[in-house]
Amino acid sequence: MARKACRAPATTEQVLTCLRTQCGFCGHPVAVAYRTQRTITTLQGNHLLTLRVRRCRNPTCGWYHRPYRPEEEGKWALPHGEFGLDVIALVGTLRYTSHRSIPEIHQALRDRGVQIAERTVTHLLQRYEELVAVHLADQR
Ligand SMILES: [Zn+2]
């Protein structure tokens, strides 16, 4: 069943800053160009992340105006993802070690207080399978 209400407001707020202060392409200092926000749902609740995105302002650079996002953003969630990596890991664990079905996984997440649609559980399981495939293909 689809979620019929808005997500609960974020319980925590964090500001993430890009550690890189110089362009990786030309070495020119990169300044904060804009701020953006993401709300990530983890097993601990909803977190509001404020991201300080930097850009190279050297017009002759190959990375001119391309964003440098905070490195820490990747530990929270996948790009464009609404749910944290811990939720994706739990979905994969419940599916492949406990052999639970999608409705059972959905109910397990709901029991933990995660507001999620059943269809989203299917999408997260696909993300989990992609991450496992990338991990296995990346081993040398
Ligand atoms: Zn540059």
Short mmCIF file of N, CA and C and ligand atoms in Angstrom, two decimals:
data_model
loop_
_atom_site.label_atom_id
_atom_site.label_comp_id
_atom_site.label_asym_id
_atom_site.label_seq_id
_atom_site.Cartn_x
_atom_site.Cartn_y
_atom_site.Cartn_z
N MET A 1 0.85 -1.18 0.00
CA MET A 1 0.00 0.00 0.00
C MET A 1 0.88 1.23 0.00
N ALA A 2 0.48 2.20 -0.76
CA ALA A 2 1.26 3.43 -0.88
C ALA A 2 1.15 4.27 0.39
N ARG A 3 2.18 5.07 0.58
CA ARG A 3 2.16 5.99 1.70
C ARG A 3 1.11 7.05 1.42
N LYS A 4 0.23 7.32 2.39
CA LYS A 4 -0.87 8.24 2.16
C LYS A 4 -0.70 9.57 2.89
N ALA A 5 0.40 9.72 3.55
CA ALA A 5 0.64 10.97 4.27
C ALA A 5 2.05 11.45 3.97
N CYS A 6 2.28 12.70 4.26
CA CYS A 6 3.62 13.25 4.08
C CYS A 6 4.59 12.56 5.03
N ARG A 7 5.86 12.63 4.67
CA ARG A 7 6.86 12.11 5.58
C ARG A 7 6.87 12.92 6.86
N ALA A 8 7.22 12.26 7.93
CA ALA A 8 7.37 12.98 9.20
C ALA A 8 8.51 13.98 9.07
N PRO A 9 8.43 15.09 9.78
CA PRO A 9 9.52 16.06 9.69
C PRO A 9 10.83 15.46 10.22
N ALA A 10 11.92 16.02 9.74
CA ALA A 10 13.24 15.52 10.13
C ALA A 10 13.46 15.73 11.62
N THR A 11 14.09 14.75 12.25
CA THR A 11 14.37 14.84 13.67
C THR A 11 15.74 15.45 13.94
N THR A 12 16.63 15.35 12.96
CA THR A 12 17.95 15.94 13.12
C THR A 12 18.29 16.76 11.88
N GLU A 13 19.18 17.70 12.07
CA GLU A 13 19.67 18.50 10.96
C GLU A 13 21.19 18.48 10.98
N GLN A 14 21.77 18.39 9.79
CA GLN A 14 23.23 18.39 9.70
C GLN A 14 23.64 19.20 8.50
N VAL A 15 24.73 19.92 8.63
CA VAL A 15 25.29 20.69 7.52
C VAL A 15 26.54 19.95 7.04
N LEU A 16 26.55 19.60 5.77
CA LEU A 16 27.69 18.89 5.20
C LEU A 16 28.46 19.86 4.31
N THR A 17 29.77 19.87 4.50
CA THR A 17 30.64 20.76 3.74
C THR A 17 31.63 19.93 2.95
N CYS A 18 31.89 20.36 1.75
CA CYS A 18 32.88 19.71 0.89
C CYS A 18 34.27 19.92 1.49
N LEU A 19 35.02 18.85 1.66
CA LEU A 19 36.35 18.97 2.24
C LEU A 19 37.34 19.56 1.24
N ARG A 20 37.06 19.36 -0.03
CA ARG A 20 37.96 19.85 -1.08
C ARG A 20 37.81 21.36 -1.18
N THR A 21 38.91 22.08 -1.12
CA THR A 21 38.88 23.54 -1.25
C THR A 21 39.55 24.01 -2.52
N GLN A 22 40.18 23.07 -3.26
CA GLN A 22 40.81 23.42 -4.53
C GLN A 22 40.28 22.48 -5.61
N CYS A 23 40.19 23.01 -6.80
CA CYS A 23 39.69 22.23 -7.93
C CYS A 23 40.65 21.06 -8.19
N GLY A 24 40.10 19.88 -8.38
CA GLY A 24 40.91 18.71 -8.69
C GLY A 24 41.45 18.72 -10.10
N PHE A 25 40.92 19.58 -10.94
CA PHE A 25 41.33 19.64 -12.34
C PHE A 25 42.42 20.69 -12.56
N CYS A 26 42.19 21.91 -12.02
CA CYS A 26 43.13 23.01 -12.30
C CYS A 26 43.82 23.55 -11.05
N GLY A 27 43.39 23.16 -9.87
CA GLY A 27 44.01 23.63 -8.64
C GLY A 27 43.53 25.00 -8.19
N HIS A 28 42.62 25.59 -8.91
CA HIS A 28 42.04 26.89 -8.55
C HIS A 28 41.16 26.71 -7.31
N PRO A 29 41.16 27.68 -6.38
CA PRO A 29 40.28 27.53 -5.21
C PRO A 29 38.81 27.44 -5.63
N VAL A 30 38.09 26.55 -4.97
CA VAL A 30 36.66 26.41 -5.25
C VAL A 30 35.88 26.99 -4.08
N ALA A 31 34.90 27.81 -4.39
CA ALA A 31 34.10 28.46 -3.36
C ALA A 31 32.72 27.81 -3.30
N VAL A 32 32.05 28.02 -2.17
CA VAL A 32 30.68 27.52 -2.04
C VAL A 32 29.81 28.30 -3.02
N ALA A 33 29.16 27.57 -3.93
CA ALA A 33 28.35 28.20 -4.97
C ALA A 33 26.89 28.29 -4.54
N TYR A 34 26.41 27.23 -3.89
CA TYR A 34 25.01 27.22 -3.44
C TYR A 34 24.83 26.18 -2.36
N ARG A 35 23.69 26.23 -1.72
CA ARG A 35 23.32 25.25 -0.71
C ARG A 35 22.06 24.54 -1.18
N THR A 36 21.99 23.28 -0.86
CA THR A 36 20.79 22.51 -1.19
C THR A 36 20.48 21.58 -0.02
N GLN A 37 19.26 21.09 0.01
CA GLN A 37 18.85 20.24 1.13
C GLN A 37 18.30 18.92 0.63
N ARG A 38 18.53 17.89 1.42
CA ARG A 38 17.95 16.56 1.18
C ARG A 38 17.44 16.04 2.50
N THR A 39 16.32 15.34 2.45
CA THR A 39 15.83 14.64 3.63
C THR A 39 16.02 13.15 3.39
N ILE A 40 16.76 12.51 4.29
CA ILE A 40 17.08 11.11 4.16
C ILE A 40 16.40 10.35 5.29
N THR A 41 15.71 9.27 4.94
CA THR A 41 15.08 8.42 5.94
C THR A 41 16.00 7.24 6.23
N THR A 42 16.40 7.12 7.49
CA THR A 42 17.20 5.98 7.91
C THR A 42 16.41 5.19 8.95
N LEU A 43 17.01 4.15 9.47
CA LEU A 43 16.32 3.36 10.49
C LEU A 43 16.19 4.16 11.79
N GLN A 44 16.99 5.21 11.94
CA GLN A 44 16.92 6.05 13.14
C GLN A 44 15.95 7.21 12.99
N GLY A 45 15.40 7.43 11.81
CA GLY A 45 14.46 8.53 11.61
C GLY A 45 14.82 9.33 10.38
N ASN A 46 14.20 10.50 10.28
CA ASN A 46 14.44 11.37 9.14
C ASN A 46 15.49 12.41 9.50
N HIS A 47 16.40 12.65 8.55
CA HIS A 47 17.50 13.58 8.77
C HIS A 47 17.49 14.61 7.66
N LEU A 48 17.54 15.86 8.04
CA LEU A 48 17.63 16.94 7.06
C LEU A 48 19.11 17.28 6.85
N LEU A 49 19.57 17.13 5.63
CA LEU A 49 20.96 17.44 5.32
C LEU A 49 21.01 18.73 4.51
N THR A 50 21.80 19.66 4.97
CA THR A 50 22.06 20.87 4.20
C THR A 50 23.44 20.73 3.59
N LEU A 51 23.50 20.77 2.27
CA LEU A 51 24.75 20.51 1.56
C LEU A 51 25.31 21.81 1.02
N ARG A 52 26.57 22.07 1.30
CA ARG A 52 27.27 23.23 0.72
C ARG A 52 28.03 22.74 -0.50
N VAL A 53 27.56 23.13 -1.65
CA VAL A 53 28.13 22.64 -2.91
C VAL A 53 29.09 23.70 -3.46
N ARG A 54 30.28 23.25 -3.83
CA ARG A 54 31.30 24.16 -4.37
C ARG A 54 31.39 24.00 -5.88
N ARG A 55 31.91 25.04 -6.54
CA ARG A 55 32.14 25.00 -7.98
C ARG A 55 33.44 25.72 -8.31
N CYS A 56 34.11 25.20 -9.32
CA CYS A 56 35.30 25.89 -9.82
C CYS A 56 34.85 27.08 -10.66
N ARG A 57 35.46 28.22 -10.41
CA ARG A 57 35.07 29.44 -11.14
C ARG A 57 36.12 29.88 -12.15
N ASN A 58 37.02 28.97 -12.47
CA ASN A 58 38.03 29.27 -13.48
C ASN A 58 37.46 28.91 -14.85
N PRO A 59 37.15 29.91 -15.71
CA PRO A 59 36.48 29.62 -16.99
C PRO A 59 37.31 28.77 -17.94
N THR A 60 38.62 28.67 -17.74
CA THR A 60 39.45 27.88 -18.64
C THR A 60 39.55 26.42 -18.17
N CYS A 61 38.95 26.11 -17.04
CA CYS A 61 39.07 24.78 -16.43
C CYS A 61 38.06 23.81 -17.07
N GLY A 62 38.46 22.55 -17.18
CA GLY A 62 37.55 21.53 -17.69
C GLY A 62 36.41 21.22 -16.75
N TRP A 63 36.58 21.56 -15.47
CA TRP A 63 35.53 21.34 -14.47
C TRP A 63 34.80 22.64 -14.13
N TYR A 64 34.87 23.61 -15.02
CA TYR A 64 34.23 24.90 -14.78
C TYR A 64 32.74 24.71 -14.52
N HIS A 65 32.29 25.22 -13.38
CA HIS A 65 30.89 25.20 -12.95
C HIS A 65 30.33 23.82 -12.68
N ARG A 66 31.17 22.80 -12.65
CA ARG A 66 30.67 21.47 -12.27
C ARG A 66 30.71 21.39 -10.75
N PRO A 67 29.67 20.81 -10.14
CA PRO A 67 29.58 20.86 -8.68
C PRO A 67 30.51 19.86 -7.99
N TYR A 68 31.07 20.31 -6.89
CA TYR A 68 31.76 19.45 -5.94
C TYR A 68 30.84 19.31 -4.74
N ARG A 69 30.20 18.17 -4.62
CA ARG A 69 29.27 17.95 -3.50
C ARG A 69 30.05 17.41 -2.31
N PRO A 70 29.53 17.58 -1.10
CA PRO A 70 30.24 17.08 0.08
C PRO A 70 30.47 15.57 -0.01
N GLU A 71 31.68 15.15 0.32
CA GLU A 71 32.04 13.75 0.24
C GLU A 71 31.18 12.89 1.17
N GLU A 72 30.81 13.47 2.30
CA GLU A 72 30.05 12.72 3.31
C GLU A 72 28.65 12.36 2.84
N GLU A 73 28.17 13.05 1.82
CA GLU A 73 26.82 12.77 1.32
C GLU A 73 26.68 11.31 0.90
N GLY A 74 27.76 10.73 0.37
CA GLY A 74 27.72 9.36 -0.10
C GLY A 74 27.55 8.33 0.99
N LYS A 75 27.85 8.66 2.22
CA LYS A 75 27.67 7.69 3.29
C LYS A 75 26.22 7.65 3.78
N TRP A 76 25.45 8.65 3.40
CA TRP A 76 24.05 8.70 3.82
C TRP A 76 23.14 7.92 2.90
N ALA A 77 23.25 8.20 1.60
CA ALA A 77 22.30 7.60 0.65
C ALA A 77 22.91 7.62 -0.74
N LEU A 78 22.29 6.86 -1.63
CA LEU A 78 22.68 6.88 -3.03
C LEU A 78 22.22 8.19 -3.65
N PRO A 79 22.83 8.62 -4.77
CA PRO A 79 22.36 9.84 -5.44
C PRO A 79 20.87 9.75 -5.77
N HIS A 80 20.17 10.80 -5.52
CA HIS A 80 18.73 10.92 -5.75
C HIS A 80 17.91 9.98 -4.86
N GLY A 81 18.53 9.34 -3.89
CA GLY A 81 17.82 8.40 -3.02
C GLY A 81 17.17 9.10 -1.86
N GLU A 82 16.07 8.57 -1.43
CA GLU A 82 15.32 9.12 -0.31
C GLU A 82 15.62 8.34 0.97
N PHE A 83 16.06 7.08 0.81
CA PHE A 83 16.30 6.22 1.96
C PHE A 83 17.79 5.96 2.13
N GLY A 84 18.19 5.82 3.37
CA GLY A 84 19.59 5.65 3.69
C GLY A 84 20.11 4.28 3.31
N LEU A 85 21.43 4.15 3.31
CA LEU A 85 22.06 2.89 2.95
C LEU A 85 21.73 1.80 3.96
N ASP A 86 21.47 2.18 5.23
CA ASP A 86 21.12 1.16 6.22
C ASP A 86 19.77 0.53 5.91
N VAL A 87 18.85 1.31 5.36
CA VAL A 87 17.54 0.75 4.98
C VAL A 87 17.72 -0.21 3.80
N ILE A 88 18.55 0.18 2.83
CA ILE A 88 18.80 -0.69 1.67
C ILE A 88 19.46 -1.99 2.14
N ALA A 89 20.42 -1.89 3.06
CA ALA A 89 21.09 -3.09 3.56
C ALA A 89 20.12 -3.99 4.31
N LEU A 90 19.22 -3.40 5.08
CA LEU A 90 18.25 -4.22 5.81
C LEU A 90 17.29 -4.92 4.84
N VAL A 91 16.87 -4.22 3.81
CA VAL A 91 15.98 -4.83 2.81
C VAL A 91 16.68 -6.04 2.17
N GLY A 92 17.93 -5.87 1.78
CA GLY A 92 18.67 -6.97 1.17
C GLY A 92 18.88 -8.12 2.14
N THR A 93 19.18 -7.79 3.39
CA THR A 93 19.39 -8.84 4.40
C THR A 93 18.12 -9.63 4.64
N LEU A 94 17.00 -8.92 4.78
CA LEU A 94 15.74 -9.62 5.03
C LEU A 94 15.35 -10.49 3.84
N ARG A 95 15.66 -10.02 2.63
CA ARG A 95 15.28 -10.79 1.44
C ARG A 95 16.16 -12.02 1.26
N TYR A 96 17.48 -11.85 1.39
CA TYR A 96 18.38 -12.92 0.99
C TYR A 96 18.91 -13.77 2.14
N THR A 97 18.80 -13.33 3.36
CA THR A 97 19.19 -14.22 4.46
C THR A 97 17.98 -14.76 5.20
N SER A 98 16.92 -13.96 5.30
CA SER A 98 15.72 -14.44 5.97
C SER A 98 14.66 -14.91 4.99
N HIS A 99 14.91 -14.73 3.68
CA HIS A 99 14.00 -15.19 2.63
C HIS A 99 12.59 -14.64 2.80
N ARG A 100 12.52 -13.36 3.15
CA ARG A 100 11.21 -12.73 3.33
C ARG A 100 10.70 -12.19 2.00
N SER A 101 9.39 -12.13 1.87
CA SER A 101 8.77 -11.57 0.67
C SER A 101 8.72 -10.05 0.79
N ILE A 102 8.38 -9.40 -0.30
CA ILE A 102 8.30 -7.94 -0.30
C ILE A 102 7.27 -7.45 0.73
N PRO A 103 6.06 -8.01 0.79
CA PRO A 103 5.11 -7.55 1.82
C PRO A 103 5.63 -7.77 3.25
N GLU A 104 6.37 -8.85 3.47
CA GLU A 104 6.92 -9.09 4.81
C GLU A 104 8.02 -8.08 5.15
N ILE A 105 8.84 -7.76 4.15
CA ILE A 105 9.89 -6.76 4.38
C ILE A 105 9.26 -5.40 4.64
N HIS A 106 8.21 -5.10 3.87
CA HIS A 106 7.50 -3.83 4.06
C HIS A 106 6.95 -3.75 5.49
N GLN A 107 6.36 -4.82 5.95
CA GLN A 107 5.80 -4.82 7.31
C GLN A 107 6.91 -4.70 8.36
N ALA A 108 8.04 -5.37 8.11
CA ALA A 108 9.16 -5.29 9.06
C ALA A 108 9.67 -3.86 9.17
N LEU A 109 9.74 -3.16 8.02
CA LEU A 109 10.19 -1.76 8.05
C LEU A 109 9.15 -0.89 8.76
N ARG A 110 7.88 -1.14 8.50
CA ARG A 110 6.82 -0.37 9.16
C ARG A 110 6.87 -0.60 10.67
N ASP A 111 7.16 -1.83 11.08
CA ASP A 111 7.26 -2.13 12.51
C ASP A 111 8.42 -1.38 13.15
N ARG A 112 9.46 -1.08 12.36
CA ARG A 112 10.60 -0.31 12.88
C ARG A 112 10.35 1.19 12.82
N GLY A 113 9.18 1.59 12.31
CA GLY A 113 8.85 3.01 12.28
C GLY A 113 9.25 3.72 11.00
N VAL A 114 9.64 2.95 9.97
CA VAL A 114 10.02 3.56 8.70
C VAL A 114 8.76 3.70 7.85
N GLN A 115 8.43 4.93 7.49
CA GLN A 115 7.29 5.17 6.61
C GLN A 115 7.75 4.93 5.18
N ILE A 116 7.21 3.88 4.58
CA ILE A 116 7.68 3.49 3.25
C ILE A 116 6.55 2.79 2.52
N ALA A 117 6.49 2.98 1.23
CA ALA A 117 5.51 2.28 0.41
C ALA A 117 6.05 0.92 0.01
N GLU A 118 5.14 -0.01 -0.22
CA GLU A 118 5.58 -1.36 -0.58
C GLU A 118 6.33 -1.35 -1.91
N ARG A 119 5.89 -0.51 -2.83
CA ARG A 119 6.57 -0.41 -4.12
C ARG A 119 8.00 0.09 -3.95
N THR A 120 8.21 0.97 -2.97
CA THR A 120 9.56 1.48 -2.72
C THR A 120 10.47 0.37 -2.20
N VAL A 121 9.90 -0.58 -1.46
CA VAL A 121 10.70 -1.72 -0.99
C VAL A 121 11.25 -2.48 -2.20
N THR A 122 10.43 -2.65 -3.23
CA THR A 122 10.88 -3.32 -4.45
C THR A 122 12.02 -2.53 -5.09
N HIS A 123 11.88 -1.21 -5.14
CA HIS A 123 12.94 -0.38 -5.73
C HIS A 123 14.22 -0.48 -4.91
N LEU A 124 14.09 -0.46 -3.58
CA LEU A 124 15.28 -0.56 -2.74
C LEU A 124 15.95 -1.92 -2.89
N LEU A 125 15.16 -2.97 -3.08
CA LEU A 125 15.74 -4.29 -3.30
C LEU A 125 16.53 -4.31 -4.61
N GLN A 126 16.01 -3.62 -5.63
CA GLN A 126 16.76 -3.51 -6.90
C GLN A 126 18.05 -2.74 -6.70
N ARG A 127 18.02 -1.67 -5.90
CA ARG A 127 19.25 -0.91 -5.61
C ARG A 127 20.25 -1.82 -4.89
N TYR A 128 19.76 -2.63 -3.94
CA TYR A 128 20.63 -3.55 -3.20
C TYR A 128 21.30 -4.52 -4.17
N GLU A 129 20.50 -5.08 -5.09
CA GLU A 129 21.06 -6.04 -6.04
C GLU A 129 22.10 -5.38 -6.94
N GLU A 130 21.86 -4.12 -7.32
CA GLU A 130 22.85 -3.41 -8.13
C GLU A 130 24.13 -3.17 -7.36
N LEU A 131 24.01 -2.82 -6.08
CA LEU A 131 25.21 -2.59 -5.26
C LEU A 131 26.01 -3.88 -5.10
N VAL A 132 25.31 -4.99 -4.89
CA VAL A 132 26.00 -6.28 -4.76
C VAL A 132 26.69 -6.62 -6.08
N ALA A 133 26.01 -6.40 -7.21
CA ALA A 133 26.60 -6.70 -8.52
C ALA A 133 27.85 -5.85 -8.77
N VAL A 134 27.77 -4.57 -8.42
CA VAL A 134 28.93 -3.69 -8.61
C VAL A 134 30.08 -4.15 -7.71
N HIS A 135 29.74 -4.52 -6.48
CA HIS A 135 30.78 -4.98 -5.55
C HIS A 135 31.46 -6.24 -6.07
N LEU A 136 30.66 -7.18 -6.58
CA LEU A 136 31.24 -8.44 -7.08
C LEU A 136 32.05 -8.20 -8.35
N ALA A 137 31.58 -7.30 -9.22
CA ALA A 137 32.30 -7.02 -10.46
C ALA A 137 33.57 -6.22 -10.22
N ASP A 138 33.61 -5.48 -9.11
CA ASP A 138 34.75 -4.61 -8.83
C ASP A 138 35.89 -5.36 -8.16
N GLN A 139 35.64 -6.57 -7.68
CA GLN A 139 36.71 -7.32 -7.01
C GLN A 139 37.71 -7.81 -8.05
N ARG A 140 38.98 -7.64 -7.73
CA ARG A 140 40.03 -8.07 -8.66
C ARG A 140 40.81 -9.21 -8.09
ZN ZN B 1 39.01 24.05 -11.99
#
